[in-house]
mmCIF file with all atom_site columns, C-alpha atoms in Angstrom:
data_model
loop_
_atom_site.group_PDB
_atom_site.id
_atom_site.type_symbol
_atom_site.label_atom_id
_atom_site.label_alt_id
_atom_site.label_comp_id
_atom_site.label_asym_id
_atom_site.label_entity_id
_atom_site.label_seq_id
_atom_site.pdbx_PDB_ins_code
_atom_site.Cartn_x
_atom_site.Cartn_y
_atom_site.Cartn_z
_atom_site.occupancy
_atom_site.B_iso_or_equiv
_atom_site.pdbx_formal_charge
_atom_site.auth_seq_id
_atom_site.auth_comp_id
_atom_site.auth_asym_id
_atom_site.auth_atom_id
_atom_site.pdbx_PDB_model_num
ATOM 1  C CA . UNK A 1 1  ? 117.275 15.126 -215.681 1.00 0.00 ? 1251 UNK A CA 1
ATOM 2  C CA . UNK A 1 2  ? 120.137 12.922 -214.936 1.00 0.00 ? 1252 UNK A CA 1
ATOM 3  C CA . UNK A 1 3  ? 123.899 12.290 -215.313 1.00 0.00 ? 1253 UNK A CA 1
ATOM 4  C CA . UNK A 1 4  ? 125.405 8.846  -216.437 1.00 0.00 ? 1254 UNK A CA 1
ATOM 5  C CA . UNK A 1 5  ? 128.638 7.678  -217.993 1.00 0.00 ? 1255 UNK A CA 1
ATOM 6  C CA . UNK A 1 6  ? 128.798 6.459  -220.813 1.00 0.00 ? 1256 UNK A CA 1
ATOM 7  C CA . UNK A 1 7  ? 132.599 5.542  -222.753 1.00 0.00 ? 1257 UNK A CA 1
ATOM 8  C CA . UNK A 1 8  ? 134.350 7.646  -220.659 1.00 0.00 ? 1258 UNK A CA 1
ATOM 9  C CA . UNK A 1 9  ? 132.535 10.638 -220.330 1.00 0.00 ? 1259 UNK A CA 1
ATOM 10 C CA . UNK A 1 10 ? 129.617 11.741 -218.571 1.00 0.00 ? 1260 UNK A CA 1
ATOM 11 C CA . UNK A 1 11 ? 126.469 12.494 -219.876 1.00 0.00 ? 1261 UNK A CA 1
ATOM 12 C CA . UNK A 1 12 ? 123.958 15.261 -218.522 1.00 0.00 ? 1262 UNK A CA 1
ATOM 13 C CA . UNK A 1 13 ? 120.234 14.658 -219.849 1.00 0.00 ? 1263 UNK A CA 1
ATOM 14 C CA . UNK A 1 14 ? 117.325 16.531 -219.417 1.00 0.00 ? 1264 UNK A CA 1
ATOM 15 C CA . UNK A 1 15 ? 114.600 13.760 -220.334 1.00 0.00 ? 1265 UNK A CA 1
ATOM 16 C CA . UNK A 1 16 ? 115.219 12.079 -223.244 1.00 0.00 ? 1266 UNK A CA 1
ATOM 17 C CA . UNK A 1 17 ? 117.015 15.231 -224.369 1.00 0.00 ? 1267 UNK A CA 1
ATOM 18 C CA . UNK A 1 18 ? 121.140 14.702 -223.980 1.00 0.00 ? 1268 UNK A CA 1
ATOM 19 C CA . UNK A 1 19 ? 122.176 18.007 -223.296 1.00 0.00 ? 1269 UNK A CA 1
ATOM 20 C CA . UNK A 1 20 ? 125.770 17.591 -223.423 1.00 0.00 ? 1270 UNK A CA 1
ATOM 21 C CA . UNK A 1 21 ? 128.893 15.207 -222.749 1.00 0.00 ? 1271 UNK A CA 1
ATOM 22 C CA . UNK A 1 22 ? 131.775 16.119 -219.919 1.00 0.00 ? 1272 UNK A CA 1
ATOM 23 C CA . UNK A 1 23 ? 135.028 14.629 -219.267 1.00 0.00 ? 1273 UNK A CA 1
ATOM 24 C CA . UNK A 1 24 ? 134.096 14.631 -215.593 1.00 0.00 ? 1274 UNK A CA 1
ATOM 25 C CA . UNK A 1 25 ? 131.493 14.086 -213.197 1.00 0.00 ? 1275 UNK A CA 1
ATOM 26 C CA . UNK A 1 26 ? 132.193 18.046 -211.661 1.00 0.00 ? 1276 UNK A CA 1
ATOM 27 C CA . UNK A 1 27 ? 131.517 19.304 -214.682 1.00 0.00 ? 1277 UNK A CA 1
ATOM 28 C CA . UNK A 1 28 ? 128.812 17.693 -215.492 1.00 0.00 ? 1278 UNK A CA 1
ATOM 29 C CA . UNK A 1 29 ? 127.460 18.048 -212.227 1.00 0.00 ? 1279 UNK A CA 1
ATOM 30 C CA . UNK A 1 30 ? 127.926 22.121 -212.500 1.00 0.00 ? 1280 UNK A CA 1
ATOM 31 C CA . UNK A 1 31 ? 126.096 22.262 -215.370 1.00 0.00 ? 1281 UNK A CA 1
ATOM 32 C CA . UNK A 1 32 ? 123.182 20.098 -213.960 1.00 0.00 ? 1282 UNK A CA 1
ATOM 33 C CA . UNK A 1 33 ? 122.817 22.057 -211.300 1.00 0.00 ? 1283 UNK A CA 1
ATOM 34 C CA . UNK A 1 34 ? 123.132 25.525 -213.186 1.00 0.00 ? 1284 UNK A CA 1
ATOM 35 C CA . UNK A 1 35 ? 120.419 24.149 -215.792 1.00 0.00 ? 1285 UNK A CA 1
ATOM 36 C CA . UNK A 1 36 ? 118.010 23.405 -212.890 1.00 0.00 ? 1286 UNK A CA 1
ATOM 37 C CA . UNK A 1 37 ? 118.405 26.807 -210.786 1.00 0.00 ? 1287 UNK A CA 1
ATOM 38 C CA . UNK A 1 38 ? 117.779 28.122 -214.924 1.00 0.00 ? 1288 UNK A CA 1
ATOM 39 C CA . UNK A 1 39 ? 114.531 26.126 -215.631 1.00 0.00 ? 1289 UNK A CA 1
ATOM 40 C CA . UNK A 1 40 ? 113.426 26.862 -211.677 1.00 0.00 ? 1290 UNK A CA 1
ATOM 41 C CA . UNK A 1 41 ? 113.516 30.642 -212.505 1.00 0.00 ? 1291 UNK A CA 1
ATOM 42 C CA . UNK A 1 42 ? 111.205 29.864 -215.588 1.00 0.00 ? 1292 UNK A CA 1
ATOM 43 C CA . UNK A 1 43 ? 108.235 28.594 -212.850 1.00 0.00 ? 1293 UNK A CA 1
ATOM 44 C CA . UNK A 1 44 ? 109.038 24.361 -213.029 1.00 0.00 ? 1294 UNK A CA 1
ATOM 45 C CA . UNK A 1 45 ? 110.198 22.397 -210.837 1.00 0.00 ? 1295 UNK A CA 1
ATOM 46 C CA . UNK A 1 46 ? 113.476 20.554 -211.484 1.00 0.00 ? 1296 UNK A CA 1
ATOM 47 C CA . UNK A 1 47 ? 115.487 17.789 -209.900 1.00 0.00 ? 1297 UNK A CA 1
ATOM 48 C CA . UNK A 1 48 ? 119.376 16.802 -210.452 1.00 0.00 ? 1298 UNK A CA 1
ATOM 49 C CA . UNK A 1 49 ? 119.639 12.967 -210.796 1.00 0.00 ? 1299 UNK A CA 1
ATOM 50 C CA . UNK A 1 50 ? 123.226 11.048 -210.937 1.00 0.00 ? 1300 UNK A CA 1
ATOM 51 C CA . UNK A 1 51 ? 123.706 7.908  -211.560 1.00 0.00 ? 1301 UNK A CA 1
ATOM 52 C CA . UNK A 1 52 ? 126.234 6.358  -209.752 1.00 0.00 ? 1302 UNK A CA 1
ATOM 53 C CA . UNK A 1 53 ? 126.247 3.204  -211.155 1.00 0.00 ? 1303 UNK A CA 1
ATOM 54 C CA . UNK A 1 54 ? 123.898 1.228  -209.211 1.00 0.00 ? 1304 UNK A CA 1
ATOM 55 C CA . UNK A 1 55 ? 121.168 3.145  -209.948 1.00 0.00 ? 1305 UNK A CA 1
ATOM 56 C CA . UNK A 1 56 ? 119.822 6.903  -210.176 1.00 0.00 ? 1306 UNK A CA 1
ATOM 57 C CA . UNK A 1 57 ? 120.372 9.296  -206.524 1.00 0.00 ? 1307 UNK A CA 1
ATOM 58 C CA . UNK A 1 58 ? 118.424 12.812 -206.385 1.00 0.00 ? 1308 UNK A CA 1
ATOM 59 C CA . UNK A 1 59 ? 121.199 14.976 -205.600 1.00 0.00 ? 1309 UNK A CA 1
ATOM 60 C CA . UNK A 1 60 ? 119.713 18.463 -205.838 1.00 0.00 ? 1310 UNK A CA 1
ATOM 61 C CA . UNK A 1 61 ? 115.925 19.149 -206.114 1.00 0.00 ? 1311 UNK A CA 1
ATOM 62 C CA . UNK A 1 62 ? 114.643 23.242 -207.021 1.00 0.00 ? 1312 UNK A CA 1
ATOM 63 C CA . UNK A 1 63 ? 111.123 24.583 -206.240 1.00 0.00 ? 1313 UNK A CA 1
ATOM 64 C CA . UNK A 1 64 ? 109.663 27.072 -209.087 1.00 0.00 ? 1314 UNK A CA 1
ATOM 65 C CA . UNK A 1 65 ? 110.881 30.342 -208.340 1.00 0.00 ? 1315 UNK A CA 1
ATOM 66 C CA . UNK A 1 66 ? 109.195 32.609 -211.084 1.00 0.00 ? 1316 UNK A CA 1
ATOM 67 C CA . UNK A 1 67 ? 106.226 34.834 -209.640 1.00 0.00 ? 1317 UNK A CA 1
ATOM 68 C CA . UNK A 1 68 ? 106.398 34.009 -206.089 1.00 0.00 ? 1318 UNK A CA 1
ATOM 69 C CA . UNK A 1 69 ? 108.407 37.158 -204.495 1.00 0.00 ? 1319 UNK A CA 1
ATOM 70 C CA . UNK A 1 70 ? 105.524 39.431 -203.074 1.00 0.00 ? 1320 UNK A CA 1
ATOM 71 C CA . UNK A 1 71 ? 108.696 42.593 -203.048 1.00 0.00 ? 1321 UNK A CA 1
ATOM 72 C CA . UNK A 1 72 ? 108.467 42.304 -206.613 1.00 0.00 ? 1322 UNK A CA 1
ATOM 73 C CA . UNK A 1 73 ? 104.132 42.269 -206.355 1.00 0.00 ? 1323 UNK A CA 1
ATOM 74 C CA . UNK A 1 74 ? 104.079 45.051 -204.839 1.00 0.00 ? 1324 UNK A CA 1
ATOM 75 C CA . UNK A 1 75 ? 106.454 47.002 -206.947 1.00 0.00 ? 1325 UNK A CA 1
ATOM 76 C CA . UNK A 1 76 ? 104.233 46.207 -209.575 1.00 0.00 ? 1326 UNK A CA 1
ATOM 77 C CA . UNK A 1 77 ? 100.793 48.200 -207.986 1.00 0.00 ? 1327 UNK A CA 1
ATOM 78 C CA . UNK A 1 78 ? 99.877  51.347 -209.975 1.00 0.00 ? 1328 UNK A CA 1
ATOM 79 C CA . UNK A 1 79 ? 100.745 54.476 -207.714 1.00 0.00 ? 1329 UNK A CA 1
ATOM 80 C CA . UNK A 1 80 ? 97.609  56.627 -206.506 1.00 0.00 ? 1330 UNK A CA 1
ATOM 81 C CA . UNK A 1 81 ? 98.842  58.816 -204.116 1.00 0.00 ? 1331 UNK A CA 1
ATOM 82 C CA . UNK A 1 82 ? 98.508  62.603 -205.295 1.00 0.00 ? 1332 UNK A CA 1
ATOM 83 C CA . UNK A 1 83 ? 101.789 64.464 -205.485 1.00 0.00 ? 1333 UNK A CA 1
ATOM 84 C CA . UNK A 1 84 ? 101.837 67.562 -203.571 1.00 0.00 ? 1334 UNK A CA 1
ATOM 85 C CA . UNK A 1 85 ? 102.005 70.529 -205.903 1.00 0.00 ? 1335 UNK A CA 1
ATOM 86 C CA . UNK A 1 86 ? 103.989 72.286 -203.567 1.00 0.00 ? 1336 UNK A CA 1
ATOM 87 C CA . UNK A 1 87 ? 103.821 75.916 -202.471 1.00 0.00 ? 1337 UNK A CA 1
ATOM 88 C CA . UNK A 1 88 ? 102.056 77.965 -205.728 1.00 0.00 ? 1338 UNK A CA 1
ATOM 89 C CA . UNK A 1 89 ? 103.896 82.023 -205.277 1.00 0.00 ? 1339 UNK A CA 1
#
C-alpha cells in the first residue's frame, strides 16, 4: 500500500491496485489509514507507505485483528449448566 503524487494529486494504492486519487496528502492519508484498520479486521496484516519524494516511509503498520479476542471465544462456548427449575407447588 502506498501514497505518491502524481500531477497534482495524490495517489493511494493498495499493490498494484490504485484505489483512488485525492487533492491532498490528509486525505489521502485518512483513507490509507482507514483501509488498513479495514483489511486488519479481515485477519492480514497491513502497512501505510508514503512517499515523500525521496523514497517510500512506513507511516502506520496494523497487526491482524480478526479471531484473536479470547472475550469473544468464550462467548462463543455452548452453555451446560442446568437451569434450576425452581420451586414445583
Amino acid at each position: 500500500m502506498g501514497l505518491f503524487k502524481k500531477k497534482g494529486n495524490w495517489i493511494l494504492a493498495l499493490g498494484n491496485q490504485t484505489i483512488g486519487l485525492y487533492p491532498d496528502r490528509e486525505a489521502a492519508m485518512a483513507t490509507a489509514i482507514e483501509e488498513a484498520e479495514r483489511t486488519s479486521g479481515m485477519g492480514m496484516a497491513t502497512e501505510v507507505w508514503v512517499n515523500d519524494g525521496a523514497g517510500f516511509l512506513l507511516t502506520k503498520a496494523f497487526k491482524p485483528t480478526k479471531g484473536k479476542d479470547k472475550d469473544d471465544d468464550e462467548d462463543l462456548k455452548e452453555d451446560t449448566r442446568e437451569e434450576d427449575p425452581g420451586d414445583i407447588l
